[in-house]
Structure formats: C-alpha cells, structure tokens
XYZ file of N, CA and C in Angstrom:
795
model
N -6.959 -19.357 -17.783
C -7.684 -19.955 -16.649
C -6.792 -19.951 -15.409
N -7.570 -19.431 -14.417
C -6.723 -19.782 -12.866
C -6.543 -20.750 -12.819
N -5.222 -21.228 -12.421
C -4.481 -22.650 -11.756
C -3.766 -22.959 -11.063
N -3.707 -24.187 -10.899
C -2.376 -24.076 -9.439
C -1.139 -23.836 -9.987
N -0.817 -23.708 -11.184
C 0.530 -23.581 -11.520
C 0.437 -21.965 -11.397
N -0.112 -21.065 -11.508
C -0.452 -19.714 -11.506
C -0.495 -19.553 -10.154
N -1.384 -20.128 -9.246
C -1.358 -19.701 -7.536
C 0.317 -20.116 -7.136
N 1.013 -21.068 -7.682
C 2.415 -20.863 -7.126
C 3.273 -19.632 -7.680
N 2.595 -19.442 -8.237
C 3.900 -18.356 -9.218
C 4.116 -17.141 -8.418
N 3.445 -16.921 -7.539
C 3.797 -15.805 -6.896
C 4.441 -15.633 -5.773
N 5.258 -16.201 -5.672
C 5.970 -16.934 -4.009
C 7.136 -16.002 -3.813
N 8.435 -16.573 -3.272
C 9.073 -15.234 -2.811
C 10.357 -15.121 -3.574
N 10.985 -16.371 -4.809
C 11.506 -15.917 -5.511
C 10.778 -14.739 -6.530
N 9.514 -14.890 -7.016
C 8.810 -14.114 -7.909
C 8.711 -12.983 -7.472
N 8.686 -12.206 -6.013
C 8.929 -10.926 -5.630
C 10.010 -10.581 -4.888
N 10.773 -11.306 -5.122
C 12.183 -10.717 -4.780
C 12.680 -10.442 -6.274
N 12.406 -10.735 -7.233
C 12.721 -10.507 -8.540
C 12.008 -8.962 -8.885
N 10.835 -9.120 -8.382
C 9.844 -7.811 -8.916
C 10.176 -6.937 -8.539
N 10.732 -6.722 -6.998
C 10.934 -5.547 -6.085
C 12.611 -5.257 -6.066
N 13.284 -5.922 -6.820
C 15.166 -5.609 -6.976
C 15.213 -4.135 -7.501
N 14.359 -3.749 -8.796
C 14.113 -2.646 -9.441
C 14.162 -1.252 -8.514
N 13.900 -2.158 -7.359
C 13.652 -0.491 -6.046
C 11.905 0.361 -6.661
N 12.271 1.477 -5.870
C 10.774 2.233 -5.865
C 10.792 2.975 -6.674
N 9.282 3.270 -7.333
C 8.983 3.323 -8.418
C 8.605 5.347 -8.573
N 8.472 5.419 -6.911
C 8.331 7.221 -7.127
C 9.623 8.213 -6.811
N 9.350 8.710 -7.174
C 10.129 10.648 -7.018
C 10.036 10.898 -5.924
N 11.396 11.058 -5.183
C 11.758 11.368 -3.433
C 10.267 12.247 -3.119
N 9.897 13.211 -3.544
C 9.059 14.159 -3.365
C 7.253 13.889 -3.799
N 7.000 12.782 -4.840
C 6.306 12.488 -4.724
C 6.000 11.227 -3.295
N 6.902 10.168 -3.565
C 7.114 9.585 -2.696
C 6.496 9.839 -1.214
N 7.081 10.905 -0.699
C 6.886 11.915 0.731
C 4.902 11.954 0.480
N 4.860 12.589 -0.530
C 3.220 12.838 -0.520
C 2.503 11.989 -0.224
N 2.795 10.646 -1.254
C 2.262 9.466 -0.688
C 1.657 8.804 0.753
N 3.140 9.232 1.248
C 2.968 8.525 2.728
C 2.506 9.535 3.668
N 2.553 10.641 3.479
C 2.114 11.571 4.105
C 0.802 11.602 4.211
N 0.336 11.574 3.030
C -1.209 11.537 2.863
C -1.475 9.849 3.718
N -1.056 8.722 3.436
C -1.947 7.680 4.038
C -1.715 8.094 5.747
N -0.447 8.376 5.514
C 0.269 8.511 7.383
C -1.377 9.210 7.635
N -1.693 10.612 7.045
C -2.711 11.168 7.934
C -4.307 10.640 7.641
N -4.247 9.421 6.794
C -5.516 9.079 6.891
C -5.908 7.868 8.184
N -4.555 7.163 8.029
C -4.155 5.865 9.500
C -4.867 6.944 10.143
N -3.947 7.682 11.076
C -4.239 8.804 12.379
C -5.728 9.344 12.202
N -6.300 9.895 11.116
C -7.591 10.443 11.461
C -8.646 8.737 12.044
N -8.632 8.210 11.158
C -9.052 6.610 11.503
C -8.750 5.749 13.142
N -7.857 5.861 12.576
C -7.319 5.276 14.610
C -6.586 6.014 15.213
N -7.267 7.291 15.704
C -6.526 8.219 17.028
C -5.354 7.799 17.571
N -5.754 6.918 18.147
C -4.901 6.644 19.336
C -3.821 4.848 18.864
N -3.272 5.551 17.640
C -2.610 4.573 17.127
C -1.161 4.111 17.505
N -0.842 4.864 18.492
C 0.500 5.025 19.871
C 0.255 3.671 20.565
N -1.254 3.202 20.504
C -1.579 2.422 21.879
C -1.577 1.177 21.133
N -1.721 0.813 20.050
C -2.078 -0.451 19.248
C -0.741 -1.156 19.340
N -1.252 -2.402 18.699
C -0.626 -3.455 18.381
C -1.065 -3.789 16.611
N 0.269 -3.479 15.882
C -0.112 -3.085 14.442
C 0.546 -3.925 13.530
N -0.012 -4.314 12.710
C 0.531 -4.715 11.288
C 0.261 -4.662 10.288
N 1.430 -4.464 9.276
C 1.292 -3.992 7.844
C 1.556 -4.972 7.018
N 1.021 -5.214 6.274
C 0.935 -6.691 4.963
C 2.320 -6.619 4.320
N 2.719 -5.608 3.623
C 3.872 -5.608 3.037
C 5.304 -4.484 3.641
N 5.905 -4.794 3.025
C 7.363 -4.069 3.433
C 8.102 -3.135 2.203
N 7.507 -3.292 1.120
C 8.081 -2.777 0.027
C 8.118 -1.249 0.159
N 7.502 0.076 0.844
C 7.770 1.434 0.931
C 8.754 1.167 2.490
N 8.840 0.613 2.758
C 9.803 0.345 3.888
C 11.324 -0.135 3.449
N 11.290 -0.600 2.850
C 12.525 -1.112 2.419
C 12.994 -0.231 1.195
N 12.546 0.412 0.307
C 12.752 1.527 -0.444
C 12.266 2.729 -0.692
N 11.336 3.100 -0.287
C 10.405 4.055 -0.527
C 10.423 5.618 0.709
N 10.240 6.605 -0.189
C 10.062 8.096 1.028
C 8.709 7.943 1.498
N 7.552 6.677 0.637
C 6.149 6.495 1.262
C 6.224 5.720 2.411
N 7.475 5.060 3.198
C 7.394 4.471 3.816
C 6.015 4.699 5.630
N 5.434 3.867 6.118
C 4.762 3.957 6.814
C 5.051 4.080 8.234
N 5.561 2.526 8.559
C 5.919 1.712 9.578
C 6.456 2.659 10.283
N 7.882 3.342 9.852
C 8.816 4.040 10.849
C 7.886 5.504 11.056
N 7.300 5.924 10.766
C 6.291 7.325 11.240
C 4.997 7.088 11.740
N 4.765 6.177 12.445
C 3.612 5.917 13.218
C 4.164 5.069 14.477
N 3.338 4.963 15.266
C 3.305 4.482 16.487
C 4.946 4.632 16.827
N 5.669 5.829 17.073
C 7.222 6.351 17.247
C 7.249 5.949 18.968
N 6.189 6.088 19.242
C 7.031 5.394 21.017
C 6.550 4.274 22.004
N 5.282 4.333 21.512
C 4.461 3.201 22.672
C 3.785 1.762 21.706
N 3.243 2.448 20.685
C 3.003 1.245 19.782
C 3.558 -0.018 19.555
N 3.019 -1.698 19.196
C 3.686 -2.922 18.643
C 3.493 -2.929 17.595
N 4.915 -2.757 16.653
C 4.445 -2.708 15.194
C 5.309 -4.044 14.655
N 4.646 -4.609 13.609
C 5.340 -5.853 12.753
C 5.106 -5.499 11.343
N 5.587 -5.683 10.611
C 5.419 -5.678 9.303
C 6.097 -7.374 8.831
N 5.467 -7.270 7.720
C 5.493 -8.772 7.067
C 5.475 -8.481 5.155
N 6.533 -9.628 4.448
C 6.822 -9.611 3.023
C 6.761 -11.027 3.180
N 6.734 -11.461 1.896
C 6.786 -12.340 1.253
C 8.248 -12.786 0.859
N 8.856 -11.499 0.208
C 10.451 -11.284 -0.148
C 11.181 -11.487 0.664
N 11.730 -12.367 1.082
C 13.228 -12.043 2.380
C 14.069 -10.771 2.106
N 14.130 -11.039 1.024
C 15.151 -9.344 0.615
C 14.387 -7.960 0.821
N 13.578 -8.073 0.483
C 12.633 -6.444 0.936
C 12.583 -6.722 2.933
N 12.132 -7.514 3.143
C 12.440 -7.936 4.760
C 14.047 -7.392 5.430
N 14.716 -8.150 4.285
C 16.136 -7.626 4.848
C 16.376 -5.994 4.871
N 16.006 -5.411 3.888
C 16.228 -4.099 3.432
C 15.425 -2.940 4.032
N 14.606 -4.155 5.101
C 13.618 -2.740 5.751
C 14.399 -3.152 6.901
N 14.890 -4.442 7.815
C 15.210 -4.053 8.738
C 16.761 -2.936 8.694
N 17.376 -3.311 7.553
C 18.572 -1.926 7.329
C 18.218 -0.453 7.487
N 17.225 -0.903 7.026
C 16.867 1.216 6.514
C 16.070 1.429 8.149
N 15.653 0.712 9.031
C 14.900 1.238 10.310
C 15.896 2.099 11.377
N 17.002 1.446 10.760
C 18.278 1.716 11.621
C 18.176 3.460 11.682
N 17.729 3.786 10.219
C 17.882 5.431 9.956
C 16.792 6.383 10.868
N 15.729 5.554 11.153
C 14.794 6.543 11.674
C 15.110 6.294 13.243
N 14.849 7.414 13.896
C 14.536 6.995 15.541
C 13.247 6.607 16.395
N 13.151 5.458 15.930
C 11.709 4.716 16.637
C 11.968 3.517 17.205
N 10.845 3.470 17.803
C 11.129 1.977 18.350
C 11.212 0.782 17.592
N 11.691 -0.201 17.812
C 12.282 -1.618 17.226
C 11.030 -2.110 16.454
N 11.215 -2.584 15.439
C 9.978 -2.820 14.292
C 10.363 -4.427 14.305
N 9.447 -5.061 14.370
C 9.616 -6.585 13.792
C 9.045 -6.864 12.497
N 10.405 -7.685 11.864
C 9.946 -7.544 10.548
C 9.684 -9.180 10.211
N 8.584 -9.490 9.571
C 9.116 -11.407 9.578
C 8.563 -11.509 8.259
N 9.410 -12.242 7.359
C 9.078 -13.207 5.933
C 8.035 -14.044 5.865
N 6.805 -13.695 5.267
C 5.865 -14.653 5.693
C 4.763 -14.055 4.737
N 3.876 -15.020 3.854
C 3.011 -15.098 3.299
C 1.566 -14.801 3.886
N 1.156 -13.485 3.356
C 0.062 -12.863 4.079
C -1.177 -13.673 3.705
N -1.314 -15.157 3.128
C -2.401 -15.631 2.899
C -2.467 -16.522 3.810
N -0.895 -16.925 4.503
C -1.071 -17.720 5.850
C 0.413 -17.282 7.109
N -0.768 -16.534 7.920
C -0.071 -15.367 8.989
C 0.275 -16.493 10.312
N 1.593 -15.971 10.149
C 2.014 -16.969 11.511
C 1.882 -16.398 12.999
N 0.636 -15.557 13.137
C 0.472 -15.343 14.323
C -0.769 -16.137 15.006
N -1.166 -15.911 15.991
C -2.737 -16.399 16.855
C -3.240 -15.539 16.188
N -4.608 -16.109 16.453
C -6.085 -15.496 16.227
C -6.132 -14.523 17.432
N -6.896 -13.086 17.041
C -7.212 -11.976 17.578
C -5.980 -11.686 18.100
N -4.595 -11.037 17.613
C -3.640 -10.641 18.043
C -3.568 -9.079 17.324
N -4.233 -8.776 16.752
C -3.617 -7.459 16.132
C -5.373 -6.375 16.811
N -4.642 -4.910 17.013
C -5.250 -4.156 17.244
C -5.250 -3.779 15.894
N -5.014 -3.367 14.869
C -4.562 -2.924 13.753
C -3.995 -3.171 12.375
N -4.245 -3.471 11.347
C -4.192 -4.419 10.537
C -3.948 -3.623 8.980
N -2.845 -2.877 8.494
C -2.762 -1.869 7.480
C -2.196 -3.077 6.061
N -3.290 -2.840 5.716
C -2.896 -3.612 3.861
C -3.047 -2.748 2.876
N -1.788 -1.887 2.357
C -1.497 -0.428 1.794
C -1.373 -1.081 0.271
N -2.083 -0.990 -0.486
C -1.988 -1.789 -1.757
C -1.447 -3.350 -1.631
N -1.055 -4.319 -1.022
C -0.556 -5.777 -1.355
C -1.294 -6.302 -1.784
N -2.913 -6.390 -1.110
C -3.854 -7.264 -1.683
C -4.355 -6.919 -3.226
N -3.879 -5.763 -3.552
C -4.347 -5.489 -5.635
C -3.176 -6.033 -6.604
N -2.482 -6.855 -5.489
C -0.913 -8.111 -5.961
C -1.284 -8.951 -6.527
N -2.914 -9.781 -5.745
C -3.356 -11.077 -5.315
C -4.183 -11.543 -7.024
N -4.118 -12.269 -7.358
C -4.940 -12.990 -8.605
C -6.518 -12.753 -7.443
N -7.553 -12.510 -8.259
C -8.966 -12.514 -7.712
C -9.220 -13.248 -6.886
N -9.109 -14.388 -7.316
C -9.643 -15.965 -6.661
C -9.070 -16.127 -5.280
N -8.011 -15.618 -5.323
C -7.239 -15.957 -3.764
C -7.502 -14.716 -2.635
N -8.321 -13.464 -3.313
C -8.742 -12.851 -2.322
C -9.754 -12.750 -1.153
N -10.673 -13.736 -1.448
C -11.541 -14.028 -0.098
C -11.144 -15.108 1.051
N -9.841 -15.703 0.763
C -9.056 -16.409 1.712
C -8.230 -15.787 2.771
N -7.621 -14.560 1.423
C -6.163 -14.116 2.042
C -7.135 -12.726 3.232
N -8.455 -12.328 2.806
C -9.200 -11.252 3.786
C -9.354 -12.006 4.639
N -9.929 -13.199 4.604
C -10.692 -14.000 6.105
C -9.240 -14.217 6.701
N -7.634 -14.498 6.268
C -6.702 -14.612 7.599
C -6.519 -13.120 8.137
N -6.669 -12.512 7.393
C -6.450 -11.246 7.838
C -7.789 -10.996 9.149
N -8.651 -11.281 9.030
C -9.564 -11.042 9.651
C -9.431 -12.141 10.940
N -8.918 -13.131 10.844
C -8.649 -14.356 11.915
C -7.712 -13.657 13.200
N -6.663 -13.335 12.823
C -5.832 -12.363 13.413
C -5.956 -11.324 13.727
N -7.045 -10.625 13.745
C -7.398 -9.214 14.222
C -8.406 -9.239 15.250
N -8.370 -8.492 16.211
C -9.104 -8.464 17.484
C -11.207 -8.312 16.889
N -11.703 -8.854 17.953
C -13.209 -8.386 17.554
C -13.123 -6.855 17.608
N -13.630 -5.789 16.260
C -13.754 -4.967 16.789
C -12.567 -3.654 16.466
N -11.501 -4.637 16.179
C -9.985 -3.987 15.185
C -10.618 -3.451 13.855
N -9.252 -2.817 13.278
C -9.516 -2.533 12.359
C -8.577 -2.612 11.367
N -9.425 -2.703 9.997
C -8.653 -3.230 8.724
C -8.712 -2.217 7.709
N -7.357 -1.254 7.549
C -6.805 -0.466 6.741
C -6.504 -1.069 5.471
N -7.622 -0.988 4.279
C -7.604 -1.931 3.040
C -7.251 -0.451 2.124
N -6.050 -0.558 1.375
C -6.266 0.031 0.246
C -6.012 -0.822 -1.309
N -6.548 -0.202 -2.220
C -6.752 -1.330 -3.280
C -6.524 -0.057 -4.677
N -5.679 -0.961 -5.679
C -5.540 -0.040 -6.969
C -7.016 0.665 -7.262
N -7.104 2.035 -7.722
C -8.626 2.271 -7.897
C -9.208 2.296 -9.625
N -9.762 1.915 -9.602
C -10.297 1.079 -11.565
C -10.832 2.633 -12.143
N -11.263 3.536 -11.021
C -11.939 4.733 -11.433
C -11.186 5.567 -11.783
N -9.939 5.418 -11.598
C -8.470 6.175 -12.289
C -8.406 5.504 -13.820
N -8.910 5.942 -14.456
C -9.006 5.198 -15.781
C -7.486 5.878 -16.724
N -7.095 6.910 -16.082
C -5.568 7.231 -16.763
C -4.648 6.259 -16.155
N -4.827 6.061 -14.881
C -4.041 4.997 -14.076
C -3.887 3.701 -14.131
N -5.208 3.503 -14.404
C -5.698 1.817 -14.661
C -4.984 1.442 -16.436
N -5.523 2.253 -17.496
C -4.979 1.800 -18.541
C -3.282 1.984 -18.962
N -2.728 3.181 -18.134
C -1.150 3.001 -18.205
C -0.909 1.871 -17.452
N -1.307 1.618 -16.502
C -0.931 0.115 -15.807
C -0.768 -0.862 -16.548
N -2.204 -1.120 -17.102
C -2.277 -2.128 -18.261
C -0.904 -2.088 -19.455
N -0.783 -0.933 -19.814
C 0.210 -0.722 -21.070
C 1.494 -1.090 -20.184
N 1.878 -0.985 -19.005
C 2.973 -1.154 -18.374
C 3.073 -2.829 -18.168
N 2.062 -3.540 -18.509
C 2.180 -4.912 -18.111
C 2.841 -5.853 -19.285
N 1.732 -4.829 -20.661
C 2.021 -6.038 -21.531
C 2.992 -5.606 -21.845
N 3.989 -4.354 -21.977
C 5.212 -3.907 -22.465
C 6.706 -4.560 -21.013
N 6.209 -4.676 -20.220
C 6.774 -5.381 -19.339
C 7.283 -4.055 -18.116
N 7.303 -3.019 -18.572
C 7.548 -1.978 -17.997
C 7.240 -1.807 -15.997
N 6.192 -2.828 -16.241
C 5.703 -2.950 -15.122
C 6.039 -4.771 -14.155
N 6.763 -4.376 -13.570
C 7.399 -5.942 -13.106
C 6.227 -7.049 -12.766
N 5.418 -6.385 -12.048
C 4.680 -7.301 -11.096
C 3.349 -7.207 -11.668
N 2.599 -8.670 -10.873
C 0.955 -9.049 -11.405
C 0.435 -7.812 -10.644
N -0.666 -7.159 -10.488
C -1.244 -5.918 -10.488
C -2.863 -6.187 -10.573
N -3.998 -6.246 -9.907
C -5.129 -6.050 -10.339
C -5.754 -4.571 -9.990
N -6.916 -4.242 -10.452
C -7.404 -2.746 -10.017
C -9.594 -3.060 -9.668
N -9.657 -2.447 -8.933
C -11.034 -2.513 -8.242
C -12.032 -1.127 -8.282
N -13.257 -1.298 -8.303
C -14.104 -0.028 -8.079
C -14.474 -0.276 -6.464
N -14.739 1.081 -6.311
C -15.380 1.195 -4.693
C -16.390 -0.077 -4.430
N -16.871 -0.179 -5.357
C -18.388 -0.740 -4.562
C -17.529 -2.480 -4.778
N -16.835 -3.078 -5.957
C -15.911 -4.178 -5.611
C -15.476 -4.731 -4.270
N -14.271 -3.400 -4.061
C -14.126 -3.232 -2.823
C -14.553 -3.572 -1.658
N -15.781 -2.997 -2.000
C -16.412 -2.801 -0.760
C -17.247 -4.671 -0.225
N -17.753 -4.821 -1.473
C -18.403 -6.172 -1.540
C -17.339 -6.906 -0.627
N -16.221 -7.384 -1.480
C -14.876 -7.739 -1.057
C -15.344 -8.026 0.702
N -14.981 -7.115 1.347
C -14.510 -6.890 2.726
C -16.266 -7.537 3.631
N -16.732 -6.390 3.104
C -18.808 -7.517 3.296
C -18.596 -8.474 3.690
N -18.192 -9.739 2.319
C -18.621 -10.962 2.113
C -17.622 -11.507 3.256
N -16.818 -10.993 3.625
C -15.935 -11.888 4.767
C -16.278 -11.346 6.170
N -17.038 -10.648 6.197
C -17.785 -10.220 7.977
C -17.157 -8.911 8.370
N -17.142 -8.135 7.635
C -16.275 -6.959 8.283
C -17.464 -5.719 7.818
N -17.411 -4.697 8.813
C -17.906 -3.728 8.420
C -17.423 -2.347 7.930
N -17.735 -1.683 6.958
C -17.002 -0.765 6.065
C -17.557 0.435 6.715
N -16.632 1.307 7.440
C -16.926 2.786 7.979
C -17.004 3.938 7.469
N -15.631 3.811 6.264
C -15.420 4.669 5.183
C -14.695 4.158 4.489
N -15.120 4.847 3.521
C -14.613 4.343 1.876
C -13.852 5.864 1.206
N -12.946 6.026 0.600
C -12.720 6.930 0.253
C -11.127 6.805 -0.945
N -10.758 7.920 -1.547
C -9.278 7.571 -2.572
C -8.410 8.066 -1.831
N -6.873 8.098 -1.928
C -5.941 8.621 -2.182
C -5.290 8.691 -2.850
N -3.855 9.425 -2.319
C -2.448 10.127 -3.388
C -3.088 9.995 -4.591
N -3.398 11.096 -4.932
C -4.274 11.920 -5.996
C -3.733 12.833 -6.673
N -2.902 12.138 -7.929
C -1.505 12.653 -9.024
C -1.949 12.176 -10.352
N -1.735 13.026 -11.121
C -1.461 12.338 -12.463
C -0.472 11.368 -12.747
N -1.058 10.420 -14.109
C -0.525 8.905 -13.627
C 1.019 9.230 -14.685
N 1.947 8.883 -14.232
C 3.205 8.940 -15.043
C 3.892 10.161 -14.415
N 3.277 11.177 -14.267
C 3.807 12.521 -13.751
C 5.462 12.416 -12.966
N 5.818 10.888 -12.267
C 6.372 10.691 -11.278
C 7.653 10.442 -12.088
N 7.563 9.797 -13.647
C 8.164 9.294 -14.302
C 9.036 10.740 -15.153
N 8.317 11.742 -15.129
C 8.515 12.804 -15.870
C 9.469 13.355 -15.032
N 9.272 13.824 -13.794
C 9.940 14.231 -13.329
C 11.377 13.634 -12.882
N 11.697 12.540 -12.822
C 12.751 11.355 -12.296
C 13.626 11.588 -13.854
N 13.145 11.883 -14.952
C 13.751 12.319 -15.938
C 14.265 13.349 -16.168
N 13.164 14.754 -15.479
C 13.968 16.296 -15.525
C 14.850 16.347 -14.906
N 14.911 15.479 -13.429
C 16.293 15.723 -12.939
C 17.247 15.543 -12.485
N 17.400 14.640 -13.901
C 18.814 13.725 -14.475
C 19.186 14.819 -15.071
N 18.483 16.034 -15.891
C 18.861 16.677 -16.846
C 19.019 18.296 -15.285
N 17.590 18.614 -14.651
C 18.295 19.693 -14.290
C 18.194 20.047 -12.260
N 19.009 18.484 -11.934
C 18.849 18.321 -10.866
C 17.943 18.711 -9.650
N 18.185 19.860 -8.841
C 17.288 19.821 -7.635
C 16.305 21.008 -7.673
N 16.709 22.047 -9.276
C 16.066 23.278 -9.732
C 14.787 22.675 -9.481
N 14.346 21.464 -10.293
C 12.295 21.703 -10.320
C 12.045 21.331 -9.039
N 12.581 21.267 -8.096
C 11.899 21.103 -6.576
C 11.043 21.668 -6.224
N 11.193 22.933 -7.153
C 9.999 23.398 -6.488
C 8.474 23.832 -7.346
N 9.274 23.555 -8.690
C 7.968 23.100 -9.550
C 6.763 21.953 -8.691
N 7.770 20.703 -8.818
C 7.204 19.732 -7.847
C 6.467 19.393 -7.172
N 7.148 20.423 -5.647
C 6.182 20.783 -4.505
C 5.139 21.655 -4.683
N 4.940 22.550 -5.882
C 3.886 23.389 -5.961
C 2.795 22.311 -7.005
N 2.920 21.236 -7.932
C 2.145 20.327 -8.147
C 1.635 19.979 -7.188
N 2.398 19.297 -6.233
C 1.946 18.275 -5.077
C 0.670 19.140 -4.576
N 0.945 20.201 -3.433
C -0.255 21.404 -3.347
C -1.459 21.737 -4.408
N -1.433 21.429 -5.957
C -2.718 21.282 -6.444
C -3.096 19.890 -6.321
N -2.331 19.115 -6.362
C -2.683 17.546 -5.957
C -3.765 17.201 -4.679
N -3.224 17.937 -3.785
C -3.955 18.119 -2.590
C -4.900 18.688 -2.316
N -5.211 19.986 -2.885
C -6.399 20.350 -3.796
C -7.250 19.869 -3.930
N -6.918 18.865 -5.060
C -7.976 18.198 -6.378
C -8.408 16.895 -5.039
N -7.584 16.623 -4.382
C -8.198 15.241 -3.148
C -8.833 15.614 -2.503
N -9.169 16.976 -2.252
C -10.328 17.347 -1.360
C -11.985 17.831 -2.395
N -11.528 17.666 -3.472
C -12.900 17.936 -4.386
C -13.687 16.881 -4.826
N -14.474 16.874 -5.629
C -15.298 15.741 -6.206
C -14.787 14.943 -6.854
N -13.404 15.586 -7.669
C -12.325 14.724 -8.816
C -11.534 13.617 -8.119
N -11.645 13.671 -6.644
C -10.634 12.817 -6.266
C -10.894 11.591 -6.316
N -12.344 11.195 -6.813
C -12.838 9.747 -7.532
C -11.867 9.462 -8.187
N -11.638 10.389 -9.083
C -11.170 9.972 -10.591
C -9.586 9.987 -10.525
N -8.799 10.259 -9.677
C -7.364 10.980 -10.007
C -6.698 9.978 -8.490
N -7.184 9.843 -7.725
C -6.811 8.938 -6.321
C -6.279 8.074 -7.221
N -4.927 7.520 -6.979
C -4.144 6.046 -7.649
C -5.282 4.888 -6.205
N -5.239 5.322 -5.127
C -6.152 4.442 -4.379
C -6.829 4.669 -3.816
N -8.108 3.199 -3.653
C -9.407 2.955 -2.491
C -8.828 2.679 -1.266
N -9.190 3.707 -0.828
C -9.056 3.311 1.139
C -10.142 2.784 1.991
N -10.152 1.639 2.355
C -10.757 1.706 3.687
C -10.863 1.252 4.539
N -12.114 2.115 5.697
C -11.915 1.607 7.063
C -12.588 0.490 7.060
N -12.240 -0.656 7.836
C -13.294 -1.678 7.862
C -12.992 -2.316 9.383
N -14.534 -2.598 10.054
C -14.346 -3.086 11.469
C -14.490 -4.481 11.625
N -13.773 -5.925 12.114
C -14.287 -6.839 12.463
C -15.655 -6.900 13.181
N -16.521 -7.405 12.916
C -18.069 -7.690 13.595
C -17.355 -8.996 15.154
C-alpha cells in the first residue's frame, strides 16, 4: 500500500545513493540517445535559442554522453536544470565546465515543489524523471510543472514505454535482483497521454524514442573490456539499424521511450 513512509523514501539521500553507480549506457550508445531527443526538442520548439528552459533532472548531465542541457540553447537561451541529488547537481555543474556554452544554472530542488514563480518557463523538458515518481504523486508533481510554465509553453514529457515489453520485463528482473538501483515505473501511450489531459495540458504529439534492444548496451560495455575500441564500429553500424527501425511501425515496440509534446491551455 502507498504511504507516507514510502512518499518520503525518495528524497535526496535515496538518489544520491541510486545515481553514485554513474551511467548506465555505452559512450556510443549514450551519444544516440541524446542525439535522438536533442533532435526531437528542436523539431518541437524551433526556435529553442530564444526560450527560457528547464529540465527536471540532471542525471545525463552529470554523467552521461545523453547529456541534453549543454547542446541546446549554446548562445542566447535561459537554461536551469534541477535534481533532487546535490551530488548529481554538483557533478553537472563540473562537467559544464567541458562544453563551450553558456552558464547553466543548476539548483537542488524537488521537482514536486519548484522554487520558481508561476509562468516562468518558456520550456519545460522532463526526459524520463517523472517514470521515478510512485503513481499517486504524479498528478501533483504535473500540475507544478504546469504552474511554472508560461500559458501556451511547452511540456517535453518522456515516460518509460510499457509497449517495450523486452524493456519493461528486463526492468522488472533488474529490480527484484537489485541490478537496478532505483524505483522505476513504465506507461502506455494512451496512460500517458490521460496523465497530461487530466491536468489541462494539450497533447500535440505523442510518439517513442532511442529505439535499441534492451540490454544490448550491457553487451557491449563487456566486449570492450575484452576487445577495446575494435567493435566501434560494429556499434555504430547497430545504432544506423536502430535508426531505421525508429522510423518504421516497430518503433512502438523497441522505443525504451514515450515522448511528448504537450501545450499549457
């Protein structure tokens, strides 16, 4: 049963513990990742140079080649990102140092209560955090999200996808074996979609991404311990059918995530 001893458990000792482990993909898968959302942001909001932006979590920022933050809005944009973790916070403002962009604000702070004003964000990217959230606490933690975003902004929701049923049940096996650090839920489109509805927002598009076989990432992080930078290019020629299969009908089934656009009313 949900409880309050369960709604505390997830605070910022509990993911500073989860996220010590570092990131969970292959330099090269990694890259795909962010590559692919990088160009779904940009097809979605053009003119994402001009916004005033924020991202729910910090965790591909602070370890990850999926990182977001530092490859978007590179000269005119206000970008903030926000964790829960002080340490993933700390570790993204280190690693920003590496890219050449403009100054990122990073602040420690619980995305179910955002320490900014109401209608301050042009832009609002929640790249998997909310499939973190126990059920019950997700029609709270959407409406602050939605408090803080301009009439009319927009809300970049992606969510574990349930229709990855290779994805969804290794997840599962990764939980109860412990393999998998952190609480984790997974959603269907039309979930989803309800989701974002019931709190006043309107859904533009719905669609998956990073579209890999599930473990694949794990296989490879193993070959090359054994035969270093040789399968690179095995790799990169996966990735290219990967990309493939996301432009066909399969990419229901094989997308690790639901993307979508959604507009404040």
């Amino acid at each position: 049963m949900y409880s309050i001893k369960m709604k505390n458990k997830f605070n910022t000792t509990y993911w500073n513990k989860a996220t010590r482990k570092g990131h969970y993909l292959d330099d090269i898968y990694g890259k795909y990742k962010g590559e692919d959302i990088k160009q779904l942001i940009e097809k979605w909001v053009p003119d994402i140079d001009k916004k005033r932006i924020l991202k729910t979590d910090c965790f591909e920022e602070a370890y990850g080649h999926d990182q977001i933050l530092f490859n978007i809005a590179k000269e005119n944009g206000e970008v903030y990102g926000i964790d829960i973790s002080n340490e993933v916070i700390e570790k993204a403002k280190e690693r920003q140092k590496e890219f050449k962009t403009k100054k990122r604000t990073f602040i420690c702070c619980d995305t179910k209560k955002l320490s900014f004003e109401d209608n301050f964000f042009d832009v609002i990217i929640s790249n998997s955090s909310h499939d973190h959230f126990p059920k019950k606490e997700l029609p709270a933690a959407i409406r602050e999200l939605k408090r803080v975003l301009k009439k009319n902004g927009v809300l970049i929701l992606t969510m574990h996808n349930k229709h990855n049923q290779i994805f969804y049940f290794a997840c599962q096996f990764g939980k109860l074996t412990g393999l998998i650090p952190y609480y984790t839920t997974f959603f269907t489109k039309k979930e989803t979609k309800k989701l974002v509805e019931e709190e006043g927002f309107k859904v533009e598009y719905i669609t998956t991404y990073f579209h890999a076989i599930n473990q694949s990432h794990k296989i490879v992080k193993f070959l090359r311990k054994i035969k270093s930078k040789k399968i690179d290019r095995s790799i990169k020629n996966s990735v290219k059918l990967f990309k493939k299969i996301g432009k066909t009908k399969m990419n229901h089934y094989l997308g690790w995530f639901i993307a979508l656009k959604c507009i404040k009313k």
